[in-house]
CSV table of C-alpha atoms in Angstrom, one decimal:
chain,number,residue,atom,x,y,z
A,9,MET,CA,-4.5,-25.6,-6.9
A,10,VAL,CA,-3.8,-21.9,-6.3
A,11,GLN,CA,-6.5,-19.7,-4.9
A,12,GLU,CA,-6.0,-16.1,-4.8
A,13,SER,CA,-7.1,-13.8,-2.1
A,14,TRP,CA,-5.8,-10.2,-2.0
A,15,ARG,CA,-5.7,-7.8,1.0
A,16,THR,CA,-4.7,-4.3,-0.7
A,17,GLN,CA,-5.2,-1.6,1.3
A,18,LEU,CA,-3.7,0.5,-1.7
A,19,THR,CA,-2.9,0.3,-5.2
A,20,TYR,CA,1.0,-0.1,-5.7
A,21,LEU,CA,2.9,3.5,-5.2
A,22,ASP,CA,4.8,3.3,-8.3
A,23,PRO,CA,1.8,4.1,-10.5
A,24,LEU,CA,1.0,6.9,-8.2
A,25,LEU,CA,4.3,8.3,-8.0
A,26,ASP,CA,4.5,8.1,-12.1
A,27,ARG,CA,1.3,10.2,-12.1
A,28,LEU,CA,2.8,12.5,-9.8
A,29,ALA,CA,6.0,13.0,-11.6
A,30,ALA,CA,4.1,13.6,-14.8
A,31,PHE,CA,2.2,16.8,-13.2
A,32,GLU,CA,3.4,19.9,-15.3
A,33,PRO,CA,4.2,22.8,-13.2
A,34,THR,CA,2.1,25.4,-12.7
A,35,THR,CA,1.6,28.8,-11.6
A,36,LEU,CA,-1.2,27.9,-9.2
A,37,PRO,CA,-0.5,26.5,-5.7
A,38,VAL,CA,0.0,22.4,-5.7
A,39,ILE,CA,-0.3,21.2,-2.0
A,40,SER,CA,1.6,18.3,-0.9
A,41,LEU,CA,0.6,17.4,2.5
A,42,TYR,CA,2.0,14.3,4.6
A,43,LEU,CA,0.6,13.2,7.6
A,44,ASN,CA,1.1,10.7,10.4
A,45,THR,CA,-1.8,9.4,11.2
A,46,SER,CA,-1.0,6.7,13.7
A,47,ALA,CA,-3.3,6.4,16.8
A,48,ASP,CA,-1.8,7.0,20.2
A,49,GLN,CA,-2.5,4.6,23.1
A,50,HIS,CA,-6.0,6.0,23.6
A,51,GLY,CA,-6.9,5.5,20.1
A,52,ARG,CA,-6.3,9.1,19.1
A,53,ASP,CA,-4.7,10.8,16.3
A,54,HIS,CA,-2.9,14.1,16.5
A,55,PHE,CA,-2.7,15.7,13.0
A,56,GLU,CA,-5.6,18.0,13.0
A,57,SER,CA,-4.5,21.2,14.8
A,58,PHE,CA,-1.2,20.9,12.7
A,59,LEU,CA,-3.2,20.8,9.7
A,60,ARG,CA,-5.4,23.6,10.4
A,61,LYS,CA,-2.7,25.7,11.7
A,62,GLU,CA,-0.4,25.1,8.5
A,63,LEU,CA,-3.2,25.5,5.9
A,64,LYS,CA,-4.4,28.8,7.5
A,65,ALA,CA,-0.8,30.0,7.4
A,66,ALA,CA,0.1,28.9,4.0
A,67,GLY,CA,-3.2,30.3,2.6
A,68,LYS,CA,-2.4,33.8,4.0
A,69,THR,CA,0.6,34.0,1.7
A,70,PHE,CA,-1.4,34.3,-1.4
A,71,PRO,CA,-3.4,37.8,-2.0
A,72,LEU,CA,-6.9,37.9,-1.2
A,73,ARG,CA,-9.6,37.1,-3.9
A,74,SER,CA,-6.4,36.1,-6.4
A,75,PRO,CA,-7.1,32.9,-8.5
A,76,ALA,CA,-3.9,31.3,-6.3
A,77,ARG,CA,-5.8,32.1,-3.0
A,78,SER,CA,-9.1,30.8,-4.5
A,79,SER,CA,-7.6,27.2,-5.7
A,80,PHE,CA,-5.7,27.0,-2.5
A,81,GLU,CA,-8.8,27.4,0.0
A,82,ARG,CA,-10.9,24.9,-2.4
A,83,ASP,CA,-8.1,22.3,-2.0
A,84,ALA,CA,-8.0,23.2,1.8
A,85,GLU,CA,-11.7,22.5,2.3
A,86,ARG,CA,-11.6,19.3,0.2
A,87,ILE,CA,-8.7,18.0,2.0
A,88,ILE,CA,-10.3,18.5,5.5
A,89,THR,CA,-13.4,17.1,4.1
A,90,TYR,CA,-11.6,13.9,2.9
A,91,LEU,CA,-10.1,13.2,6.1
A,92,SER,CA,-12.9,13.6,8.1
A,93,ASP,CA,-15.0,11.2,5.9
A,94,THR,CA,-12.7,8.8,4.4
A,95,LEU,CA,-9.7,8.3,6.4
A,96,ARG,CA,-9.3,4.6,7.8
A,97,PRO,CA,-9.1,4.0,11.4
A,98,SER,CA,-6.3,1.7,10.6
A,99,SER,CA,-4.3,4.0,8.6
A,100,ASN,CA,-0.9,5.1,9.9
A,101,GLY,CA,0.1,7.6,7.2
A,102,VAL,CA,-1.7,9.5,4.3
A,103,ALA,CA,-0.4,11.4,1.3
A,104,LEU,CA,-2.6,13.9,-0.5
A,105,PHE,CA,-1.8,16.2,-3.4
A,106,ALA,CA,-4.1,19.1,-4.9
A,107,CYS,CA,-4.4,21.8,-7.2
A,108,ALA,CA,-8.2,22.6,-7.9
A,109,ASP,CA,-7.4,25.2,-10.6
A,110,ALA,CA,-5.3,22.5,-12.5
A,111,GLU,CA,-8.2,20.3,-13.8
A,112,ASP,CA,-9.2,19.6,-10.2
A,113,PHE,CA,-6.0,17.5,-9.6
A,114,PHE,CA,-6.6,15.6,-6.4
A,115,GLU,CA,-4.5,12.3,-5.7
A,116,HIS,CA,-4.6,10.6,-2.2
A,117,VAL,CA,-3.4,7.5,-0.8
A,118,GLN,CA,-3.7,5.8,2.8
A,119,LEU,CA,-1.0,3.8,4.3
A,120,ASP,CA,-0.3,0.9,6.9
A,121,ALA,CA,3.2,2.0,7.1
A,122,PRO,CA,3.5,5.1,9.1
A,123,ILE,CA,4.8,8.4,8.0
A,124,GLU,CA,7.5,9.7,10.3
A,125,GLU,CA,6.0,13.3,10.7
A,126,HIS,CA,3.6,15.8,9.6
A,127,ARG,CA,4.8,17.9,6.5
A,128,LEU,CA,2.9,20.7,4.3
A,129,TYR,CA,4.6,21.5,0.9
A,130,VAL,CA,3.2,24.3,-1.2
A,131,ALA,CA,5.1,24.5,-4.8
A,132,ASP,CA,4.3,24.8,-8.5
A,133,ARG,CA,4.5,20.6,-8.9
A,134,PRO,CA,4.0,17.9,-6.5
A,135,HIS,CA,6.6,17.3,-3.7
A,136,LEU,CA,7.4,13.4,-4.2
A,137,TYR,CA,10.5,12.7,-1.9
A,138,PRO,CA,8.7,11.6,1.0
A,139,LEU,CA,6.6,9.2,-0.8
A,140,ALA,CA,9.6,7.7,-2.8
A,141,ARG,CA,11.6,7.3,0.4
A,142,LEU,CA,8.6,5.4,1.8
A,143,THR,CA,8.8,2.9,-1.0
A,144,ASP,CA,12.6,2.4,-0.6
A,145,GLN,CA,12.1,1.8,3.1
A,146,HIS,CA,9.5,-1.1,2.7
A,147,PRO,CA,10.4,-3.0,-0.2
A,148,PRO,CA,8.1,-5.9,-1.2
A,149,TYR,CA,9.3,-9.5,-0.2
A,150,ALA,CA,7.5,-12.8,0.1
A,151,ALA,CA,7.6,-15.5,2.7
A,152,LEU,CA,6.3,-19.1,2.2
A,153,ILE,CA,4.9,-21.5,4.7
A,154,ALA,CA,4.6,-25.1,3.8
A,155,ASP,CA,4.2,-28.6,4.8
A,156,THR,CA,3.7,-31.8,2.6
A,157,ASN,CA,0.3,-31.0,1.2
A,158,ALA,CA,-0.3,-27.4,1.8
A,159,ALA,CA,1.2,-23.9,1.7
A,160,ARG,CA,0.5,-20.3,2.2
A,161,LEU,CA,2.3,-17.5,0.5
A,162,PHE,CA,2.6,-14.1,1.5
A,163,VAL,CA,3.8,-11.0,-0.1
A,164,PHE,CA,4.7,-7.9,2.5
A,165,GLY,CA,5.5,-4.3,1.4
A,166,ARG,CA,4.9,-0.8,2.5
A,167,GLY,CA,4.1,-1.8,6.1
A,168,ALA,CA,1.1,-4.1,5.0
A,169,THR,CA,0.2,-7.5,3.9
A,170,ILE,CA,-0.2,-7.0,0.1
A,171,ARG,CA,-1.2,-10.5,-0.9
A,172,SER,CA,-2.1,-13.9,0.3
A,173,ASP,CA,-2.3,-17.0,-1.8
A,174,ASP,CA,-3.2,-20.9,-0.6
A,175,VAL,CA,-1.7,-23.6,-2.5
A,176,THR,CA,-3.4,-26.8,-1.7
A,177,GLY,CA,-3.0,-30.2,-2.6
A,178,THR,CA,-4.5,-33.8,-1.8
A,179,LYS,CA,-3.9,-34.7,1.6
A,180,VAL,CA,-2.5,-38.4,1.7
A,181,SER,CA,-1.9,-40.9,4.7
A,182,ARG,CA,0.9,-43.5,5.1
A,183,SER,CA,0.0,-47.4,4.5
A,184,SER,CA,0.9,-50.2,6.7
A,185,VAL,CA,0.8,-52.8,3.6
A,186,GLY,CA,4.3,-54.5,3.4
A,187,GLY,CA,6.2,-55.9,0.3
A,188,TRP,CA,6.1,-54.7,-3.3
A,189,SER,CA,2.8,-53.0,-2.6
A,190,GLN,CA,4.6,-50.8,0.2
A,191,ALA,CA,7.1,-49.8,-2.0
A,192,ARG,CA,5.1,-48.6,-5.1
A,193,TYR,CA,3.0,-46.8,-2.7
A,194,GLN,CA,6.2,-45.1,-1.2
A,195,ARG,CA,7.0,-44.1,-4.7
A,196,HIS,CA,3.6,-42.8,-5.2
A,197,ILE,CA,3.9,-40.4,-2.1
A,198,GLU,CA,7.6,-39.4,-3.2
A,199,ASN,CA,6.1,-38.4,-6.7
A,200,TYR,CA,3.4,-36.7,-5.2
A,201,HIS,CA,5.7,-34.7,-2.6
A,202,LEU,CA,7.8,-33.7,-5.6
A,203,HIS,CA,5.1,-32.4,-7.4
A,204,HIS,CA,3.6,-30.5,-4.6
A,205,ALA,CA,7.1,-28.8,-4.4
A,206,LYS,CA,7.1,-27.8,-7.8
A,207,GLU,CA,3.7,-26.3,-7.7
A,208,LEU,CA,5.1,-24.2,-4.7
A,209,VAL,CA,7.8,-23.1,-6.6
A,210,ASP,CA,5.7,-22.4,-9.7
A,211,ALA,CA,3.6,-20.2,-7.5
A,212,LEU,CA,6.3,-18.4,-5.9
A,213,GLU,CA,8.1,-17.6,-9.5
A,214,ARG,CA,4.7,-16.1,-10.8
A,215,VAL,CA,4.4,-14.2,-7.6
A,216,VAL,CA,7.5,-12.7,-8.1
A,217,ARG,CA,7.1,-11.9,-11.5
A,218,GLU,CA,3.4,-10.1,-11.0
A,219,ASP,CA,4.8,-8.4,-7.6
């Protein structure tokens, strides 16, 4: 029997990329922010000074009291609040996309896979290349650990364990009886092992289809 337990630190990146790619260009500033949030040996991250400096500099490029400046400042405040209140200590990277006056557009994802360096982009649409590159660098793959009556199947991707399944069967023991009974019992054990192997193959095929 297959018992599924999901350890998902984020939904797959492909649907997020699809939503971001569907964003229609706008005359308002769209923020695309990529941060390396990995902690150093003292457990501290080092993105806050970059974030405040770059947001302040980018905001000054828009005229005071203009719709673009207002939208940008709302986005900057929301991003800072999100990082302060929501960022998980285990996250090694985060990507955020925002445009307040475009129907309050705000997308975000926290990653176990690290982002190489801090980047801030302000344009008329989301900047997707770093996120798309990350998906190419960490393609999903599966690993199967098995013995004659149990197995564990892992799916890895984006620098994390995406999924973990247990495949368990009935544990059997060897019998010391001899003759015809022993031969029949041995055939029973062999059939059981073949059935267990088939179940593992079926589980692996299903996971490949789904993931």
